[in-house]
XYZ file of N, CA, C and O in Angstrom:
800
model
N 3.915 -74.474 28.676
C 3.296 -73.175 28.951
C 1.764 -73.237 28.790
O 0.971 -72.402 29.226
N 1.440 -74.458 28.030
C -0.143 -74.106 27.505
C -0.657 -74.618 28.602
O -1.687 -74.017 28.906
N -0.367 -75.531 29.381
C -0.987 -76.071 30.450
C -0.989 -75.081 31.926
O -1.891 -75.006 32.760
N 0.422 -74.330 31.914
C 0.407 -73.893 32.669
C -0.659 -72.574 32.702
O -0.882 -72.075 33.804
N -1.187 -72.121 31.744
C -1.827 -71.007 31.023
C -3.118 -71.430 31.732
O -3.604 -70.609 32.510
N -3.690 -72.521 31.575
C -4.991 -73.620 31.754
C -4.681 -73.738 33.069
O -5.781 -73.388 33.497
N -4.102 -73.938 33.956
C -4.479 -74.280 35.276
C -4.633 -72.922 35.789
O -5.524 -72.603 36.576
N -3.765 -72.147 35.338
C -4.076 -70.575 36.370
C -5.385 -69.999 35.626
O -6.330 -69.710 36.359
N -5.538 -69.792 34.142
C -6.935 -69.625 34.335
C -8.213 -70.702 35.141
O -9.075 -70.226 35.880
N -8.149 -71.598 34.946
C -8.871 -72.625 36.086
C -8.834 -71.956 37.277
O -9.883 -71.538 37.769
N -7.694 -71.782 37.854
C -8.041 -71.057 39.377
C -8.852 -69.722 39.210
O -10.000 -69.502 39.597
N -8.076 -68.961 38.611
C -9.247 -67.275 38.540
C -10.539 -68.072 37.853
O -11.438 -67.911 38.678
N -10.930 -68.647 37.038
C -12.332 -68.962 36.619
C -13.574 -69.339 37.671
O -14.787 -69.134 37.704
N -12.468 -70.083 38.610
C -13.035 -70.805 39.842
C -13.434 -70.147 40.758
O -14.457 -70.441 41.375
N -12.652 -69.059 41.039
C -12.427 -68.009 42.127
C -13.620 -67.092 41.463
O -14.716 -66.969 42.009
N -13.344 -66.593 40.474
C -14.238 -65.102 40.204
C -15.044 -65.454 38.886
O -15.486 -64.409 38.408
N -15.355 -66.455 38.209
C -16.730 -67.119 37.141
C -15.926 -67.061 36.179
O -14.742 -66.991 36.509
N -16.268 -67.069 34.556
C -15.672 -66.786 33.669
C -15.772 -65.263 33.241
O -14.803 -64.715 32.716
N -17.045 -64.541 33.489
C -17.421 -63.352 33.358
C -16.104 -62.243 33.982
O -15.614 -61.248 33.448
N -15.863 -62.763 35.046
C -14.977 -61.546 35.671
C -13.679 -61.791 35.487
O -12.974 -61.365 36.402
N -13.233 -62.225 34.788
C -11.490 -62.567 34.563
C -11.133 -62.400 33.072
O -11.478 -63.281 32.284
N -10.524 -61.419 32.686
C -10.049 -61.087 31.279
C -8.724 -61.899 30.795
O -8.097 -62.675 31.515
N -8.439 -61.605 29.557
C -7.352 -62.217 29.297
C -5.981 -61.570 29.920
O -4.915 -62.164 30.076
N -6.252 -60.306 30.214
C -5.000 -59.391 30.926
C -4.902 -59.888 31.976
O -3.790 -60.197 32.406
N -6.223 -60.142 32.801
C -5.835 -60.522 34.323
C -4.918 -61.766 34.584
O -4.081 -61.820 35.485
N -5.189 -62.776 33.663
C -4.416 -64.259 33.212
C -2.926 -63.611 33.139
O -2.222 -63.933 34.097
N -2.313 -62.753 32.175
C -1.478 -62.656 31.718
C -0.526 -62.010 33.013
O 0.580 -62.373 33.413
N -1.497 -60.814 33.530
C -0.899 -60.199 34.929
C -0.535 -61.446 36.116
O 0.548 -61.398 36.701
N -1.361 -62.364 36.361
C -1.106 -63.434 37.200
C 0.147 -63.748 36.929
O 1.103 -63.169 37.446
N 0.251 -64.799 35.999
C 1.343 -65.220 35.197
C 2.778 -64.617 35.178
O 3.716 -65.345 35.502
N 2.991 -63.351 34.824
C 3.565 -62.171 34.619
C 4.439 -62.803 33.472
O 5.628 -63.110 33.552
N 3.565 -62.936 32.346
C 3.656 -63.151 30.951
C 2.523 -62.079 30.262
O 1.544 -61.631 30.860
N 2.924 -61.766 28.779
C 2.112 -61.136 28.150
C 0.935 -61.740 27.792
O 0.763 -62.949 27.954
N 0.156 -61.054 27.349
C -1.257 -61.354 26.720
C -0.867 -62.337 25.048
O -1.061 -63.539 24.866
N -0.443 -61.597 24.319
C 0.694 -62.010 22.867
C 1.066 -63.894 23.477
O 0.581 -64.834 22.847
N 1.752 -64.075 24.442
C 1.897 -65.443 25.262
C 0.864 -66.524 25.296
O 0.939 -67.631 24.764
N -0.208 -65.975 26.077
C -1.409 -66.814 25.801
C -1.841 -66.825 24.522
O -2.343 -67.944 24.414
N -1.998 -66.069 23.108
C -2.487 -65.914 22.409
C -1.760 -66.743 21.211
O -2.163 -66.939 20.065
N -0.381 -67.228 21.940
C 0.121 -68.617 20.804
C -0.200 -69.783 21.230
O 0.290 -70.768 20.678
N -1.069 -69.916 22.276
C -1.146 -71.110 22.700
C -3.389 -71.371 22.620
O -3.998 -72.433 22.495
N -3.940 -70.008 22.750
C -5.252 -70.294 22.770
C -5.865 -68.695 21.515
O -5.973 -67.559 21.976
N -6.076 -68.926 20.454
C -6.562 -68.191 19.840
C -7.644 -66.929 20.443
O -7.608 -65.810 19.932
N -8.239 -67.135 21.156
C -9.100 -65.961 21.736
C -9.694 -66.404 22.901
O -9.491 -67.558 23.278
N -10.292 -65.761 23.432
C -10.813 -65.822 25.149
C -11.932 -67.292 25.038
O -11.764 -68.290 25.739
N -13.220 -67.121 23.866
C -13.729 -68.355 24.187
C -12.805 -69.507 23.816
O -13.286 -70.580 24.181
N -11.596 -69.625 23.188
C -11.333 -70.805 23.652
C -10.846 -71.350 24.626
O -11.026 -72.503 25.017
N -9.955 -70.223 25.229
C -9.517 -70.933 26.478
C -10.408 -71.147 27.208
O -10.318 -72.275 27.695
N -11.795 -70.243 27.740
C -12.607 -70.474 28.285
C -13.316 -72.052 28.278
O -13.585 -72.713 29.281
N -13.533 -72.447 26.856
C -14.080 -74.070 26.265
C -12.945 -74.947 26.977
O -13.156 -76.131 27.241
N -12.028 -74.471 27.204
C -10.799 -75.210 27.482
C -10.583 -75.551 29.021
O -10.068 -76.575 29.471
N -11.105 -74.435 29.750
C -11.250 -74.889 31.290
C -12.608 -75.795 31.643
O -12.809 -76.675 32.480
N -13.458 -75.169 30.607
C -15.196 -75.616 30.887
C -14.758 -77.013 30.646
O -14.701 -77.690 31.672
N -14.345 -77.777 29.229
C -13.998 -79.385 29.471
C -12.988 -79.667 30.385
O -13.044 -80.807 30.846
N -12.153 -79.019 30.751
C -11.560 -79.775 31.831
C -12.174 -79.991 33.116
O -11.982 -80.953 33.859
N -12.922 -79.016 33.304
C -14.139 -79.022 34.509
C -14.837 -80.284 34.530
O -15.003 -80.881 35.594
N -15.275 -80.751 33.382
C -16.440 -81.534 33.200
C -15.647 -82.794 33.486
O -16.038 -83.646 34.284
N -14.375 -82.887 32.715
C -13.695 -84.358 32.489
C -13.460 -84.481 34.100
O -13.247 -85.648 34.428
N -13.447 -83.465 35.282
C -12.810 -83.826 36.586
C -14.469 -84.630 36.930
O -14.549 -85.749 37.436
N -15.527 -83.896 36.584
C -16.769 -84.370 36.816
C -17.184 -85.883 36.855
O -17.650 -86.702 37.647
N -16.679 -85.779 35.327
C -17.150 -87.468 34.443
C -16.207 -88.249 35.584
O -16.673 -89.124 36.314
N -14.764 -87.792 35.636
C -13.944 -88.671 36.239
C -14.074 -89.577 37.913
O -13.615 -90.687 38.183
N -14.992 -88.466 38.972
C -15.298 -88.553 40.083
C -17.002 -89.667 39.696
O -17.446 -90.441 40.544
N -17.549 -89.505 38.553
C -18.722 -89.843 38.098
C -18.603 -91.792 38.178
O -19.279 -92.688 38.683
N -16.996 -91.676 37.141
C -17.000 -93.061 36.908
C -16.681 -93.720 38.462
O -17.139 -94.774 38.904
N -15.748 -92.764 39.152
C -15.626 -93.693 40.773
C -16.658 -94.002 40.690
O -16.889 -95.042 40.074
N -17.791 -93.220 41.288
C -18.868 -93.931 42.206
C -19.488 -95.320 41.403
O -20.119 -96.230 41.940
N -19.060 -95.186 39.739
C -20.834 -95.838 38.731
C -19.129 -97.483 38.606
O -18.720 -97.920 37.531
N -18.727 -97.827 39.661
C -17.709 -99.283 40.026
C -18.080 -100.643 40.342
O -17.464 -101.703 40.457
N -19.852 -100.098 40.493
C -20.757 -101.369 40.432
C -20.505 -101.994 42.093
O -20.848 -103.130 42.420
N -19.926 -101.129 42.910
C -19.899 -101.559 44.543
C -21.243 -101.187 44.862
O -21.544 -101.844 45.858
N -22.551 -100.199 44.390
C -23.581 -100.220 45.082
C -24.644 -101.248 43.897
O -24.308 -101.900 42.908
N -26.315 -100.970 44.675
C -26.932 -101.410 43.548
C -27.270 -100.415 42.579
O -26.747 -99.327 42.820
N -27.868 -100.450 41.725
C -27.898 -99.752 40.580
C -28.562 -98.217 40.820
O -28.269 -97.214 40.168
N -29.710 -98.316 42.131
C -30.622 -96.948 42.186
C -29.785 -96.553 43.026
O -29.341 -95.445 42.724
N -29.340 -97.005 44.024
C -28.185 -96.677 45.057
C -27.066 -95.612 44.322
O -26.638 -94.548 44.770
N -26.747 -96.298 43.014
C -25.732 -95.335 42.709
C -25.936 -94.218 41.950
O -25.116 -93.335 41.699
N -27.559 -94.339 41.446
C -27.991 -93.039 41.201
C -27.991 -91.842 42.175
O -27.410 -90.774 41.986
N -28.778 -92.207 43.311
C -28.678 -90.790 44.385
C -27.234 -90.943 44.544
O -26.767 -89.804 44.547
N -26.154 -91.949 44.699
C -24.722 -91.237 45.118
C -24.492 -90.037 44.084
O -24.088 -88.901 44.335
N -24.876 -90.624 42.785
C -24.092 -89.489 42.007
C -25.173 -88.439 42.142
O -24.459 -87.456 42.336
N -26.230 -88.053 42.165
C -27.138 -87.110 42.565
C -26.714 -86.457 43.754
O -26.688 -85.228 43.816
N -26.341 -87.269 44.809
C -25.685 -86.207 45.982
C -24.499 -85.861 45.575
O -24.023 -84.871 46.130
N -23.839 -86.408 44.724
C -22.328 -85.505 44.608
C -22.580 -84.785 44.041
O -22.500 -83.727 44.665
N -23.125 -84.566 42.352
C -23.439 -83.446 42.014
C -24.335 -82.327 42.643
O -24.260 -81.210 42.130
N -25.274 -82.541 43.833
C -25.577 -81.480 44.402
C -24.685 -80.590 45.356
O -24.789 -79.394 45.627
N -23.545 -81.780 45.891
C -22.259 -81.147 46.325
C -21.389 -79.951 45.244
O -21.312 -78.724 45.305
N -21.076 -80.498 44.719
C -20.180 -80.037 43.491
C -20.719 -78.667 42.669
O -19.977 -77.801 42.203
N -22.123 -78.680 42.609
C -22.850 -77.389 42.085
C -23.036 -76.693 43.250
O -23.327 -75.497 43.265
N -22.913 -77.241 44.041
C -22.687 -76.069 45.100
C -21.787 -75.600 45.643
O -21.812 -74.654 46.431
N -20.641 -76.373 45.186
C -19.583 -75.955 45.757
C -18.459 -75.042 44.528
O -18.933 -74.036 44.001
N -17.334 -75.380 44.239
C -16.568 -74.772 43.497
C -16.818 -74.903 42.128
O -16.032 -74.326 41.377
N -17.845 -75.607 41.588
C -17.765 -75.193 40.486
C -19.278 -74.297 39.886
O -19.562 -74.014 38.721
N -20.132 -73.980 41.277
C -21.247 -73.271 40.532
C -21.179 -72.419 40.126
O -22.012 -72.255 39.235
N -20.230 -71.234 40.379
C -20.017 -70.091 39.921
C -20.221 -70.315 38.068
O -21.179 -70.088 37.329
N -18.956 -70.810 37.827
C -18.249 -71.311 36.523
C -19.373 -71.226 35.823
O -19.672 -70.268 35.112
N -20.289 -72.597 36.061
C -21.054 -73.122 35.422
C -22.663 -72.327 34.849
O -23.402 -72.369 33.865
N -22.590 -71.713 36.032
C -24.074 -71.002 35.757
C -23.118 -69.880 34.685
O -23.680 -69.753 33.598
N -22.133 -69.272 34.775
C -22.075 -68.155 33.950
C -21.530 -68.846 32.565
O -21.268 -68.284 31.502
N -21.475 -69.714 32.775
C -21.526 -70.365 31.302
C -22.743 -70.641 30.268
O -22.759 -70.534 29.042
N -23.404 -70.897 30.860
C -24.703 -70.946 30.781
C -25.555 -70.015 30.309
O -26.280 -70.092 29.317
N -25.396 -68.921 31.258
C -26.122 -67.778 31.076
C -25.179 -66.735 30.014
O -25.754 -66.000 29.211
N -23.431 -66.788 30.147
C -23.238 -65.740 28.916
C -22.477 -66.119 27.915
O -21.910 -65.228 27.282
N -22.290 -67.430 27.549
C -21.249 -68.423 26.907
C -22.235 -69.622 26.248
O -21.783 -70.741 26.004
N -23.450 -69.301 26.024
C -24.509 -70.117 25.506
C -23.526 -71.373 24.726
O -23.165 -72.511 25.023
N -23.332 -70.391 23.514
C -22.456 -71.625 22.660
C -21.865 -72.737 22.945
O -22.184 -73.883 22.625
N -20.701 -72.237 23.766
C -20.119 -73.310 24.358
C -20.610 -74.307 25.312
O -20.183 -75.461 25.262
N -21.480 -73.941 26.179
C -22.176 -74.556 27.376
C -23.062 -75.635 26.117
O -23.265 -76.808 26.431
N -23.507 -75.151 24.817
C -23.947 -76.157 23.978
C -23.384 -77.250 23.328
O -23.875 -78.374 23.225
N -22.193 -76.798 22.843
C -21.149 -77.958 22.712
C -20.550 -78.654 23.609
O -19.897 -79.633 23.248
N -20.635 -78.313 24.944
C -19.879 -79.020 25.782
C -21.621 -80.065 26.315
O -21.456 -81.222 26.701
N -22.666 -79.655 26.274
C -23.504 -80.704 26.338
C -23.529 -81.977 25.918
O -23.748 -83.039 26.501
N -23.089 -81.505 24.051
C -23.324 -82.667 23.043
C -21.786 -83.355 23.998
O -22.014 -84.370 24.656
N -20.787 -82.968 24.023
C -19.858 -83.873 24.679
C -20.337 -84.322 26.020
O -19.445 -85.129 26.280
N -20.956 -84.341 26.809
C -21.534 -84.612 27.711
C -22.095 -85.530 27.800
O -21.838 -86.391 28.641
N -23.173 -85.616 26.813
C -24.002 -86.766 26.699
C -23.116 -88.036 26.263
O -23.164 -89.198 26.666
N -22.352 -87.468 25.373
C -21.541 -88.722 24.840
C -20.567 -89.385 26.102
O -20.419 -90.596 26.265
N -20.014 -88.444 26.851
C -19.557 -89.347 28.107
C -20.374 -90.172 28.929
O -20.117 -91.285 29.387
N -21.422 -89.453 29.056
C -22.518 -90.461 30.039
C -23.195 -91.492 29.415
O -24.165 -92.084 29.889
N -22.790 -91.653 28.590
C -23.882 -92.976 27.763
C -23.457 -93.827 28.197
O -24.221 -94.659 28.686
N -22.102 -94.030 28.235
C -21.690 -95.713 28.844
C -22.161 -96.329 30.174
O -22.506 -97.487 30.409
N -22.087 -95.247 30.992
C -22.122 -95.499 32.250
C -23.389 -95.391 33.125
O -23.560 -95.631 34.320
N -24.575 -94.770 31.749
C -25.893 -94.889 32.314
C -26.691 -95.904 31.541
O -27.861 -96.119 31.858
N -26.039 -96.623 30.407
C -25.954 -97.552 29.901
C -26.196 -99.083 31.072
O -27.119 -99.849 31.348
N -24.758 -98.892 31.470
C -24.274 -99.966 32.103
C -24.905 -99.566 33.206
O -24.311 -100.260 34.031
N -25.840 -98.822 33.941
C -26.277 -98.716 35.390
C -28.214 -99.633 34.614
O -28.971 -100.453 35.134
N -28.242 -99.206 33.815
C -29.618 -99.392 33.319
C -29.384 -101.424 33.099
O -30.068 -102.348 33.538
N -28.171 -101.420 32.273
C -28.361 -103.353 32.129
C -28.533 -103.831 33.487
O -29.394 -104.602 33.912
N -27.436 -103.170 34.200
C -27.257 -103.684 35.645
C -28.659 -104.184 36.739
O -28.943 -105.145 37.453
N -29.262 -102.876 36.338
C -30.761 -102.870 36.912
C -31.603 -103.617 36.432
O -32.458 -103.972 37.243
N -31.734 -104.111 35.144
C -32.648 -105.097 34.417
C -32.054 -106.560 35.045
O -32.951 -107.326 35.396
N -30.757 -107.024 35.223
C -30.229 -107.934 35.048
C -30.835 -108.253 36.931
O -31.234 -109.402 37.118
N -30.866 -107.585 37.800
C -31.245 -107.783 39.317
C -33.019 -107.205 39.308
O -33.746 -106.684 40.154
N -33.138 -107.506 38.289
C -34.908 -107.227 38.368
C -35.173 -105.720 38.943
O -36.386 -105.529 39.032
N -34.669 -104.985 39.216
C -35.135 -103.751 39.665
C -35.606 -102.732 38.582
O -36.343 -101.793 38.882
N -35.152 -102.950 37.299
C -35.776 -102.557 35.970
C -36.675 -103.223 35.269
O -36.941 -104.413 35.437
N -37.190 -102.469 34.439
C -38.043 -103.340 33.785
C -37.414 -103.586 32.397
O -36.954 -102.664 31.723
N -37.418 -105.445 31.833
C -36.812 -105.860 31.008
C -37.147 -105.598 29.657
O -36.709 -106.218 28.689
N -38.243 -104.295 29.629
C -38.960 -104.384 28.095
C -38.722 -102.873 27.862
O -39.510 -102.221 27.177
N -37.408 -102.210 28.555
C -37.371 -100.616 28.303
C -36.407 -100.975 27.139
O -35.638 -101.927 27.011
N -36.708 -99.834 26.263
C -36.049 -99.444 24.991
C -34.841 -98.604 25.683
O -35.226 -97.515 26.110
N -33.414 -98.889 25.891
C -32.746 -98.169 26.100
C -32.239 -96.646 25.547
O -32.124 -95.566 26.126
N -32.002 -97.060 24.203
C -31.397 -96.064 23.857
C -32.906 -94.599 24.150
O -32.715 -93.410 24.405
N -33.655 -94.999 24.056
C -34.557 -94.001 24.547
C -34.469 -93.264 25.956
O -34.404 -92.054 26.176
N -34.487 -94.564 27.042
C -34.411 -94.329 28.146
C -33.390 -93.283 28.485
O -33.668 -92.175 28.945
N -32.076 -93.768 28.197
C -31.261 -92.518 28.306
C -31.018 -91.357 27.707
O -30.428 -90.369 28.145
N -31.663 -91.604 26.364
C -31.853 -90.035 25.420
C -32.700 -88.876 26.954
O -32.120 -87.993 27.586
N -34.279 -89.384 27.136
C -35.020 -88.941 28.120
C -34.720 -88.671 29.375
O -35.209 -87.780 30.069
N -33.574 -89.765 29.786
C -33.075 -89.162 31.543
C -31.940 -87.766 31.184
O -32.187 -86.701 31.749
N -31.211 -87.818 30.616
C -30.480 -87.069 29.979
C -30.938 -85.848 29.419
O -30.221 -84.850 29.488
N -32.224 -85.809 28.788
C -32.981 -84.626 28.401
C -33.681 -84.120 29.890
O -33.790 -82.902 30.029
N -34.105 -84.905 30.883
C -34.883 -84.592 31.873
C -33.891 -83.860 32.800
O -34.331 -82.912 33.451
N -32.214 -84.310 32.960
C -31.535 -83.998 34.135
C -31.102 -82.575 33.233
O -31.787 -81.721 33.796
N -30.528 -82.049 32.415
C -30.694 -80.771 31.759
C -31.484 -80.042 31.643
O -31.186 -78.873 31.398
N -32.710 -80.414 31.764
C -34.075 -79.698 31.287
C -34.404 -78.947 32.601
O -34.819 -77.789 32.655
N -34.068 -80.081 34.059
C -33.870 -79.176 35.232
C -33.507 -77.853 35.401
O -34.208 -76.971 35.895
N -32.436 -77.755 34.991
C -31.428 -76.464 34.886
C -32.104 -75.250 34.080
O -31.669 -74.112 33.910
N -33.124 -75.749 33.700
C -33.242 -74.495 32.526
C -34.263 -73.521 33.748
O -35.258 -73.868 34.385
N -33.581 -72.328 33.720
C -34.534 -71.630 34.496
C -35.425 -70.739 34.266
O -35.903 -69.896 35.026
N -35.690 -71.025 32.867
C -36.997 -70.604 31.925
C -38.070 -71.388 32.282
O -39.143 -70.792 32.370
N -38.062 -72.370 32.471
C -38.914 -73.716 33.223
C -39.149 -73.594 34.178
O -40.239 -73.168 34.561
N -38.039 -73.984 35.039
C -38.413 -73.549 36.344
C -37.831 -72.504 37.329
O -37.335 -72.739 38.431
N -37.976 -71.391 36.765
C -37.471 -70.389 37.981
C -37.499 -70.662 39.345
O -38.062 -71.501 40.048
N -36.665 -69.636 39.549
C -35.681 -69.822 40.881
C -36.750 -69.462 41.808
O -37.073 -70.179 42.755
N -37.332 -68.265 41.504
C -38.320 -67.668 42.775
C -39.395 -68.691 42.742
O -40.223 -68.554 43.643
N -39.592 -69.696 41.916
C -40.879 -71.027 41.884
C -40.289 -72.409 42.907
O -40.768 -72.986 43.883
N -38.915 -72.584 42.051
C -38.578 -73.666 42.536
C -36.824 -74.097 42.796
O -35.946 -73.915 41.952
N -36.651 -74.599 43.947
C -35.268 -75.141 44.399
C -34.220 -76.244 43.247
O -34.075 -77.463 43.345
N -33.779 -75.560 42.487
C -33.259 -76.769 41.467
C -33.099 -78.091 42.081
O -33.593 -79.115 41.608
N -32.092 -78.016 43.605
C -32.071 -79.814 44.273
C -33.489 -79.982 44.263
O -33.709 -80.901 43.474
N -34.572 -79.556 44.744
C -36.140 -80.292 45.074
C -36.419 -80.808 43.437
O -36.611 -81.995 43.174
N -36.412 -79.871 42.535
C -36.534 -80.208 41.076
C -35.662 -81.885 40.415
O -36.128 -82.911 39.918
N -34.459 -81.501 40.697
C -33.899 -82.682 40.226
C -34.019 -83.391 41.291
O -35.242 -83.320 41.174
N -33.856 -84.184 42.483
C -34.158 -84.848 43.094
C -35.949 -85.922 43.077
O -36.336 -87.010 43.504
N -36.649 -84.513 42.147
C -38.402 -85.127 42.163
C -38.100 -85.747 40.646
O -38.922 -86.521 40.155
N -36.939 -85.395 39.953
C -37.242 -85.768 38.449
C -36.691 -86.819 38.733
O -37.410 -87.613 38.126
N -35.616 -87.652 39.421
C -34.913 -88.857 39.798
C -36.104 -89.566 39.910
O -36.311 -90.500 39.135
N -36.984 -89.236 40.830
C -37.572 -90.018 41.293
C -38.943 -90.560 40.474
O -39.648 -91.543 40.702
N -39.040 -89.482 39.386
C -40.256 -89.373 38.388
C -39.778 -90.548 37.133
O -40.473 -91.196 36.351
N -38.008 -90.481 37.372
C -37.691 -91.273 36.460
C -37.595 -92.704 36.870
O -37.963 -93.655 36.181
N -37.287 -92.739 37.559
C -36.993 -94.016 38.445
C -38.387 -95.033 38.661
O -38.389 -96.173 38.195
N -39.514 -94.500 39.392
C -40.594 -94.885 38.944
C -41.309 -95.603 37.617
O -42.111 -96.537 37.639
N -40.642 -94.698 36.139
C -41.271 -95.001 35.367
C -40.215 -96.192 34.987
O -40.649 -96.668 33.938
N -39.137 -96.822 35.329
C -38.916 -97.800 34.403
C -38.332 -98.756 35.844
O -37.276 -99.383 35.928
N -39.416 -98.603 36.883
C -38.905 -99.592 37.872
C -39.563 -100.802 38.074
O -40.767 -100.550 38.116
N -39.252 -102.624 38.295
C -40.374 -102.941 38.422
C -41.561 -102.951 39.809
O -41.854 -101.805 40.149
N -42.080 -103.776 40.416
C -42.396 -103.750 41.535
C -41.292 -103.499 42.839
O -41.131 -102.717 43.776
N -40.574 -104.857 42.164
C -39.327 -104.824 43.280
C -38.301 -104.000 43.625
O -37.609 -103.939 44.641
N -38.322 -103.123 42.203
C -37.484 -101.663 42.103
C -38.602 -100.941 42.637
O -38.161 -99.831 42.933
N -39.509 -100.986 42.842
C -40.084 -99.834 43.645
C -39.980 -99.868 45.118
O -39.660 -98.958 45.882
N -40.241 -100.832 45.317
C -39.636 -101.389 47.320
C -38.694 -101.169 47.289
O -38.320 -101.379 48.442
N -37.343 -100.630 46.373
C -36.066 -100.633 46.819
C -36.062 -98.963 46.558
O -35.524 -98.079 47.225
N -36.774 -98.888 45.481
C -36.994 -96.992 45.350
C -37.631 -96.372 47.051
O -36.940 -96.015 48.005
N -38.604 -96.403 46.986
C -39.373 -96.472 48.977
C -38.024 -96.556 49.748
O -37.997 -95.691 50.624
N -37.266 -97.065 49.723
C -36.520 -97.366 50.708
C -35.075 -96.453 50.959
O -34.499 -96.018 51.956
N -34.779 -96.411 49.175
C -33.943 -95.123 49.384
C -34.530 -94.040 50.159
O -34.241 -93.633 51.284
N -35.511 -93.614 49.235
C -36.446 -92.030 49.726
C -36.494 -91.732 50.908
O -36.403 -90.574 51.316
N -36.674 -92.947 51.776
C -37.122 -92.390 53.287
C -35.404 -92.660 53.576
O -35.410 -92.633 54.807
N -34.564 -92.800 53.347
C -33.351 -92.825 53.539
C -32.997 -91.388 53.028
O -32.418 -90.992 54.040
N -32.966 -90.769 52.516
C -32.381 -89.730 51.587
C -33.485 -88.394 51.754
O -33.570 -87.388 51.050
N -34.242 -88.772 52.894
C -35.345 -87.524 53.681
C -34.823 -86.774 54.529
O -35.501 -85.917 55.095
């Protein structure tokens, strides 16, 4: 039942944000009581925390396809940069921005889990890149990714950069490239050039 509880809220979350779907409306779907859900998820933010990581884990999961080491290392940065510009635009932006904006808390804890998923795999895109010279061999990692990681969040904040200023894709797409620059070597920069006018 608890799962089944979790996928139908997933659909109304998806459909109408987290903002517009109560715990009655879940229960009316269902045509189970409210009392029902409430042995299986203590109160609304948790189930809510409960769709938001499953959201993310479908994220991470489509994340690890692409990061399979079939492209080169900057290559598989814009892939995953174009999927996530897919993906926030598609079914899960609703969700996400109203998480954000009225679910602070959680959208904070599900960060710190966030980061901890992506470490491996921006980890392993960063050796990858040192190891084919397109990085530079004297970056302090664990920094590097503290900073890309602070930079690709920091996008989003629209205290920074408002909407009526600036296009979040133009924003993150210029910070890729702000990042990419700074820890590329020469030869990662001829291969950076080459995406760009590819990805124009």
């Amino acid at each position: 039942m608890k799962e089944s509880i979790l996928e139908k809220a997933m659909e109304l979350y998806l459909k109408l944000g987290f903002k517009g779907v109560t715990l009655d409306d879940i229960a009316q779907e269902m045509s189970i009581s409210k009392k029902t859900i409430y042995q299986h998820f203590s109160n609304r933010n948790e189930l809510i925390e409960a769709v938001a990581k499953t959201i993310m884990e479908e994220i991470k999961c489509d994340i690890d396809t692409l990061s399979q080491g079939q492209m080169d290392p900057m290559e598989e940065m814009f892939a995953i940069r174009r999927y996530l510009r897919k993906t926030l635009e598609g079914k899960f932006q609703l969700p996400i921005y109203q998480l954000n904006k009225f679910f602070p808390e959680i959208a904070q804890k599900l960060k710190r889990d966030q980061f901890g998923k992506m470490y491996e795999s921006v980890i392993d895109n960063l050796k990858r890149g040192i190891a084919l010279e397109l990085y530079r061999d004297d970056l302090n990692l664990e920094f590097v990714i503290r900073i890309y990681f602070a930079g690709i969040t920091g996008t989003k904040d629209t205290d920074l950069f408002p909407e009526d200023q600036f296009n979040i894709h133009s924003v993150t797409n210029l910070y890729l490239e702000y990042h990419l620059r700074a820890i590329c070597t020469q030869k990662g920069v001829t291969l950076l050039e080459k995406h760009l006018k590819e990805t124009e």
